[in-house]
């Protein structure tokens, strides 16, 4: 090499790594013109997968650098340590209902329209004025109290979704939160609307019963226990695996929807039925996620032990809360539903869920 060439080589600037190289990794579909960069659950990616999978970058998958931002204490933007549950592949989960932003807004809009039409048509026909007076008090005091439980769980899952390690997990928990907050709003608007037709109806009575009535203090304790957890997956688990069957469905299906027609009320079951459909979707997503974690090739035993601990902890609180609700079943003038039957159905429901997840049913729910 000539002296001139040697000097040119010595002074040649180092190659610049372009920003695009940050994600220049080989991955499924990287050689495809369709740019399918993740492994779809089925034969081809669904619209839901296109909108949610790997929207949130993960340094362990495609990025060559680590998280580019972090909290002041060094905690990364997303951390696997935000839950005690472990996974060999957090990206495996797909929500059963396959909801993403657009489909979720469409469904919520449809539900709101249905609820509002039901209320408006009921009021036009004068239905609230034909409700049994004892039933009006139940709606005022106890349905009014229950909306606070829905709001509390909606707030809890809203906070929990931020900590999910992948967008798919976040999405499922966030839509769960949205359904809860919408139903709390449904109840508030419903009671406000029929209150216009019922002289003396106290729209604020529900809050007073939620805060002071002994009937509701067990439910408050259960909800606040869920909200107080520092583990976002415990919050999600406790909401759908424990609280919903033992308290939510118990009160909604086991009481309101059973007793309403005998009190000349066809509006309340229609309003409440939306929450029952919401729960079926949320439960399907929850079972899918915790089944994946409970059968993980590396962490299955550890996860199942953790889930059994969560189940026992929250079932004790929820069952105590359910038993404290028993006096409500005796308040309608026309009684068509028995608390014992509703509780037996609730216990059977939670046993079925636990069975799907391979969990050990606590002794107080065994019969």
Coordinates of C-alpha atoms in Angstrom, one line a residue:
X1 CA 0.0 0.0 0.0
X2 CA 1.3 3.4 -0.9
X3 CA 1.9 6.1 1.8
X4 CA -0.9 8.1 0.4
X5 CA -3.3 5.2 0.6
X6 CA -2.2 4.4 4.1
X7 CA -2.9 8.0 5.2
X8 CA -6.3 8.0 3.6
X9 CA -7.2 4.7 5.4
X10 CA -6.0 6.1 8.7
X11 CA -8.1 9.2 8.4
X12 CA -11.3 7.5 7.0
X13 CA -14.2 8.2 9.4
X14 CA -15.7 5.2 11.2
X15 CA -18.8 3.7 9.6
X16 CA -22.0 5.4 11.0
X17 CA -24.6 3.0 12.3
X18 CA -27.9 4.2 11.0
X19 CA -30.9 4.4 13.3
X20 CA -32.6 1.7 11.2
X21 CA -30.0 -0.8 12.4
X22 CA -31.6 -0.7 15.9
X23 CA -34.2 -3.1 14.7
X24 CA -32.2 -4.9 12.0
X25 CA -32.7 -8.4 13.3
X26 CA -33.9 -11.6 11.6
X27 CA -37.4 -12.6 12.6
X28 CA -40.3 -14.6 11.3
X29 CA -41.3 -13.0 8.0
X30 CA -38.2 -10.7 7.7
X31 CA -37.6 -12.1 4.2
X32 CA -41.2 -11.7 3.1
X33 CA -42.5 -8.8 1.1
X34 CA -45.6 -8.9 3.4
X35 CA -43.4 -8.1 6.4
X36 CA -45.1 -10.5 8.8
X37 CA -42.7 -10.0 11.6
X38 CA -44.5 -12.1 14.3
X39 CA -45.8 -15.7 14.4
X40 CA -49.6 -15.6 14.1
X41 CA -51.7 -17.9 16.2
X42 CA -53.6 -19.2 13.2
X43 CA -52.6 -19.8 9.6
X44 CA -52.4 -16.1 8.9
X45 CA -52.4 -13.0 11.1
X46 CA -55.8 -11.5 12.0
X47 CA -56.6 -7.8 12.0
X48 CA -56.5 -7.9 15.8
X49 CA -53.0 -9.3 15.7
X50 CA -51.8 -6.7 13.2
X51 CA -53.1 -4.0 15.6
X52 CA -51.7 -5.3 18.8
X53 CA -48.8 -7.8 18.5
X54 CA -45.4 -6.1 19.0
X55 CA -46.8 -2.6 18.8
X56 CA -44.9 -2.3 22.1
X57 CA -41.2 -2.9 21.3
X58 CA -39.3 -5.6 23.2
X59 CA -35.5 -5.6 23.3
X60 CA -35.5 -9.4 23.6
X61 CA -37.2 -9.8 20.2
X62 CA -36.3 -7.4 17.5
X63 CA -34.4 -4.5 18.9
X64 CA -30.6 -4.6 19.1
X65 CA -30.5 -1.9 21.8
X66 CA -32.1 -2.0 25.3
X67 CA -35.0 0.1 26.3
X68 CA -34.3 3.6 25.1
X69 CA -36.0 5.4 28.0
X70 CA -36.4 4.5 31.7
X71 CA -37.6 5.9 35.0
X72 CA -35.2 7.9 37.2
X73 CA -34.4 4.9 39.4
X74 CA -33.3 2.9 36.3
X75 CA -36.5 0.9 36.0
X76 CA -37.2 0.2 32.3
X77 CA -40.3 1.4 30.5
X78 CA -41.7 -2.2 30.8
X79 CA -40.5 -4.8 33.3
X80 CA -41.3 -8.4 33.8
X81 CA -40.8 -7.9 37.5
X82 CA -44.1 -6.0 37.8
X83 CA -45.9 -9.3 38.5
X84 CA -44.8 -12.3 40.5
X85 CA -46.0 -14.6 37.6
X86 CA -43.4 -15.7 35.2
X87 CA -43.5 -16.6 31.5
X88 CA -41.2 -18.2 28.9
X89 CA -43.0 -16.1 26.3
X90 CA -45.1 -13.1 27.3
X91 CA -45.9 -12.6 23.6
X92 CA -47.9 -15.9 23.2
X93 CA -51.1 -14.5 24.6
X94 CA -53.9 -13.5 22.2
X95 CA -57.2 -12.2 23.6
X96 CA -60.1 -14.6 22.8
X97 CA -62.4 -11.7 21.9
X98 CA -59.8 -10.2 19.6
X99 CA -60.8 -6.7 20.5
X100 CA -58.6 -3.8 19.5
X101 CA -59.3 0.0 19.6
X102 CA -61.8 0.3 16.7
X103 CA -63.8 -2.9 17.5
X104 CA -64.0 -2.0 21.2
X105 CA -65.3 1.5 20.6
X106 CA -67.9 0.1 18.2
X107 CA -69.1 -2.5 20.7
X108 CA -69.2 0.0 23.5
X109 CA -71.2 2.4 21.4
X110 CA -73.7 -0.3 20.5
X111 CA -74.2 -1.2 24.2
X112 CA -74.7 2.4 25.2
X113 CA -77.3 2.8 22.4
X114 CA -79.1 -0.4 23.5
X115 CA -79.2 0.7 27.2
X116 CA -80.4 4.2 26.4
X117 CA -83.1 3.0 24.1
X118 CA -84.4 0.5 26.7
X119 CA -84.5 3.2 29.3
X120 CA -86.2 5.8 27.0
X121 CA -88.8 3.3 25.8
X122 CA -89.5 2.1 29.4
X123 CA -90.0 5.7 30.6
X124 CA -92.3 6.5 27.6
X125 CA -94.5 3.6 28.6
X126 CA -94.6 4.8 32.2
X127 CA -92.8 1.6 33.4
X128 CA -91.0 3.0 36.4
X129 CA -94.2 4.2 38.0
X130 CA -95.4 0.6 38.0
X131 CA -92.4 -0.8 39.9
X132 CA -93.3 -2.2 43.2
X133 CA -92.4 0.4 45.9
X134 CA -90.2 -2.0 47.8
X135 CA -88.3 -2.7 44.6
X136 CA -87.8 1.0 44.0
X137 CA -86.0 1.2 47.4
X138 CA -83.8 -1.8 46.4
X139 CA -82.8 -0.1 43.2
X140 CA -82.2 3.2 44.9
X141 CA -80.2 1.8 47.8
X142 CA -78.5 -1.4 46.6
X143 CA -78.1 -1.1 42.8
X144 CA -77.0 2.4 43.7
X145 CA -74.4 1.0 46.0
X146 CA -73.2 -1.7 43.6
X147 CA -72.2 0.8 41.0
X148 CA -69.3 1.8 43.3
X149 CA -68.0 -1.7 43.2
X150 CA -68.0 -1.6 39.4
X151 CA -66.3 1.7 39.4
X152 CA -63.6 0.5 41.9
X153 CA -62.8 -2.5 39.8
X154 CA -62.7 -0.4 36.6
X155 CA -60.3 2.0 38.3
X156 CA -58.2 -1.0 39.5
X157 CA -57.9 -2.6 36.1
X158 CA -57.3 0.8 34.5
X159 CA -54.2 1.1 36.7
X160 CA -53.2 -2.5 36.2
X161 CA -53.2 -2.4 32.4
X162 CA -50.2 0.0 32.3
X163 CA -47.9 -2.6 33.8
X164 CA -48.5 -5.4 31.3
X165 CA -45.4 -6.5 29.5
X166 CA -47.0 -6.8 26.1
X167 CA -49.6 -4.9 24.2
X168 CA -51.8 -8.0 24.0
X169 CA -52.0 -8.3 27.8
X170 CA -52.5 -4.6 28.2
X171 CA -55.2 -4.5 25.7
X172 CA -57.3 -7.3 27.4
X173 CA -57.0 -5.6 30.8
X174 CA -57.8 -2.2 29.4
X175 CA -60.9 -3.3 27.6
X176 CA -61.9 -5.0 30.9
X177 CA -61.5 -1.7 32.6
X178 CA -63.5 0.1 30.0
X179 CA -66.5 -2.3 30.3
X180 CA -66.5 -1.8 34.1
X181 CA -66.4 1.9 34.0
X182 CA -69.1 2.0 31.3
X183 CA -71.4 -0.2 33.4
X184 CA -70.9 2.0 36.4
X185 CA -72.0 4.9 34.2
X186 CA -74.9 2.8 32.8
X187 CA -76.2 2.3 36.4
X188 CA -75.7 6.0 37.3
X189 CA -77.6 7.2 34.2
X190 CA -80.3 4.6 34.6
X191 CA -81.1 5.5 38.2
X192 CA -81.0 9.2 37.4
X193 CA -83.4 8.7 34.5
X194 CA -86.0 6.6 36.4
X195 CA -85.6 8.9 39.4
X196 CA -87.3 11.6 37.3
X197 CA -90.5 9.5 37.3
X198 CA -90.3 8.4 40.9
X199 CA -91.2 11.1 43.5
X200 CA -88.8 11.0 46.5
X201 CA -86.2 8.9 44.7
X202 CA -82.8 9.6 46.3
X203 CA -80.0 9.3 43.7
X204 CA -77.4 9.8 46.4
X205 CA -78.7 7.0 48.6
X206 CA -76.5 4.4 46.9
X207 CA -73.3 6.1 48.0
X208 CA -74.5 6.3 51.6
X209 CA -75.2 2.6 51.6
X210 CA -71.9 1.8 50.0
X211 CA -70.1 3.7 52.7
X212 CA -72.2 2.9 55.8
X213 CA -74.5 0.0 55.3
X214 CA -73.1 -3.2 56.9
X215 CA -74.5 -5.2 54.0
X216 CA -72.0 -3.6 51.7
X217 CA -68.9 -3.4 53.8
X218 CA -67.6 -6.9 52.9
X219 CA -67.9 -5.9 49.2
X220 CA -66.0 -2.7 49.9
X221 CA -63.3 -4.6 51.6
X222 CA -63.0 -7.1 48.7
X223 CA -62.8 -4.4 46.1
X224 CA -60.3 -2.4 48.1
X225 CA -58.1 -5.5 48.5
X226 CA -58.1 -5.9 44.7
X227 CA -57.3 -2.2 44.2
X228 CA -54.5 -2.3 46.8
X229 CA -52.5 -5.1 45.2
X230 CA -49.1 -4.1 43.8
X231 CA -49.3 -7.0 41.3
X232 CA -51.2 -6.1 38.2
X233 CA -52.0 -9.7 37.3
X234 CA -53.3 -10.3 40.8
X235 CA -55.7 -7.5 40.2
X236 CA -56.8 -9.0 36.9
X237 CA -57.1 -12.5 38.4
X238 CA -59.0 -11.4 41.5
X239 CA -61.5 -9.4 39.5
X240 CA -62.5 -12.1 37.0
X241 CA -61.7 -15.4 38.7
X242 CA -63.0 -14.5 42.2
X243 CA -65.0 -11.3 42.6
X244 CA -67.1 -11.6 39.5
X245 CA -68.6 -15.1 40.1
X246 CA -68.9 -14.7 43.9
X247 CA -70.2 -11.2 44.1
X248 CA -70.8 -9.6 40.6
X249 CA -72.8 -12.4 39.0
X250 CA -74.3 -13.3 42.4
X251 CA -75.9 -9.9 42.7
X252 CA -76.6 -9.2 39.0
X253 CA -77.8 -12.6 37.8
X254 CA -78.7 -14.3 41.0
X255 CA -80.8 -11.4 42.3
X256 CA -81.6 -8.4 40.0
X257 CA -82.3 -10.4 36.9
X258 CA -84.2 -13.1 38.7
X259 CA -86.4 -10.9 40.9
X260 CA -87.1 -7.9 38.6
X261 CA -90.0 -9.2 36.5
X262 CA -92.0 -10.1 39.6
X263 CA -91.7 -6.4 40.7
X264 CA -93.1 -5.2 37.3
X265 CA -89.6 -4.2 36.2
X266 CA -88.5 -5.1 32.7
X267 CA -85.9 -2.3 32.3
X268 CA -83.4 -3.3 35.0
X269 CA -82.7 -6.8 33.5
X270 CA -82.0 -5.3 30.1
X271 CA -79.5 -2.8 31.6
X272 CA -77.8 -5.4 33.7
X273 CA -77.6 -8.0 30.9
X274 CA -74.9 -5.9 29.2
X275 CA -72.6 -6.4 32.2
X276 CA -73.2 -10.2 32.0
X277 CA -72.1 -10.2 28.4
X278 CA -69.1 -8.1 29.2
X279 CA -68.0 -10.6 31.9
X280 CA -68.2 -13.5 29.5
X281 CA -65.7 -11.8 27.2
X282 CA -63.5 -10.7 30.1
X283 CA -63.5 -14.2 31.6
X284 CA -62.6 -15.9 28.3
X285 CA -59.6 -13.6 28.0
X286 CA -58.6 -14.1 31.6
X287 CA -58.8 -17.9 31.4
X288 CA -56.7 -17.9 28.2
X289 CA -53.9 -15.8 29.8
X290 CA -53.8 -17.7 33.1
X291 CA -54.0 -21.1 31.4
X292 CA -50.9 -20.1 29.3
X293 CA -49.1 -19.1 32.4
X294 CA -50.3 -22.2 34.3
X295 CA -49.0 -24.5 31.6
X296 CA -45.8 -22.7 30.9
X297 CA -43.0 -25.1 30.1
X298 CA -40.6 -23.6 32.6
X299 CA -42.7 -21.8 35.2
X300 CA -46.0 -23.8 35.4
X301 CA -45.5 -25.1 39.0
X302 CA -44.4 -21.7 40.3
X303 CA -47.3 -19.9 38.7
X304 CA -49.9 -22.4 39.8
X305 CA -48.7 -22.1 43.4
X306 CA -49.0 -18.3 43.1
X307 CA -52.5 -18.4 41.6
X308 CA -53.7 -20.8 44.3
X309 CA -52.4 -18.3 46.9
X310 CA -54.3 -15.5 45.1
X311 CA -57.5 -17.6 44.9
X312 CA -57.5 -18.5 48.6
X313 CA -56.8 -14.9 49.6
X314 CA -59.5 -13.2 47.6
X315 CA -62.1 -16.0 47.9
X316 CA -62.1 -15.6 51.7
X317 CA -62.9 -11.9 51.3
X318 CA -65.4 -12.4 48.4
X319 CA -67.3 -15.2 50.2
X320 CA -67.6 -13.2 53.3
X321 CA -68.9 -10.3 51.2
X322 CA -71.4 -12.5 49.5
X323 CA -72.8 -13.8 52.8
X324 CA -73.2 -10.2 54.0
X325 CA -75.4 -9.5 50.9
X326 CA -78.0 -12.1 51.9
X327 CA -80.5 -9.7 53.6
X328 CA -81.1 -8.1 50.2
X329 CA -82.8 -11.2 48.9
X330 CA -85.5 -10.9 51.6
X331 CA -86.3 -7.2 50.8
X332 CA -88.6 -7.6 47.7
X333 CA -92.3 -7.8 48.6
X334 CA -92.7 -10.6 46.0
X335 CA -89.9 -13.1 46.5
X336 CA -88.9 -15.3 43.6
X337 CA -85.2 -15.9 44.2
X338 CA -83.4 -17.6 47.1
X339 CA -80.0 -16.5 48.3
X340 CA -78.9 -20.1 49.0
X341 CA -79.6 -21.1 45.4
X342 CA -77.8 -18.0 44.0
X343 CA -74.8 -18.7 46.3
X344 CA -74.6 -22.3 45.3
X345 CA -74.6 -21.3 41.6
X346 CA -71.8 -18.8 42.3
X347 CA -69.7 -21.4 44.1
X348 CA -70.3 -23.8 41.2
X349 CA -69.2 -21.1 38.7
X350 CA -65.9 -20.4 40.5
X351 CA -65.2 -24.1 40.8
X352 CA -65.6 -24.5 37.1
X353 CA -63.2 -21.6 36.4
X354 CA -60.7 -23.0 38.9
X355 CA -61.0 -26.4 37.2
X356 CA -60.2 -24.9 33.8
X357 CA -57.1 -23.3 35.2
X358 CA -55.9 -26.4 37.1
X359 CA -56.3 -24.6 40.5
X360 CA -57.1 -26.1 43.9
X361 CA -60.6 -25.0 45.1
X362 CA -60.4 -23.6 48.7
X363 CA -62.3 -25.7 51.2
X364 CA -64.9 -23.0 51.8
X365 CA -66.0 -23.2 48.1
X366 CA -65.9 -26.9 47.8
X367 CA -69.6 -27.4 48.6

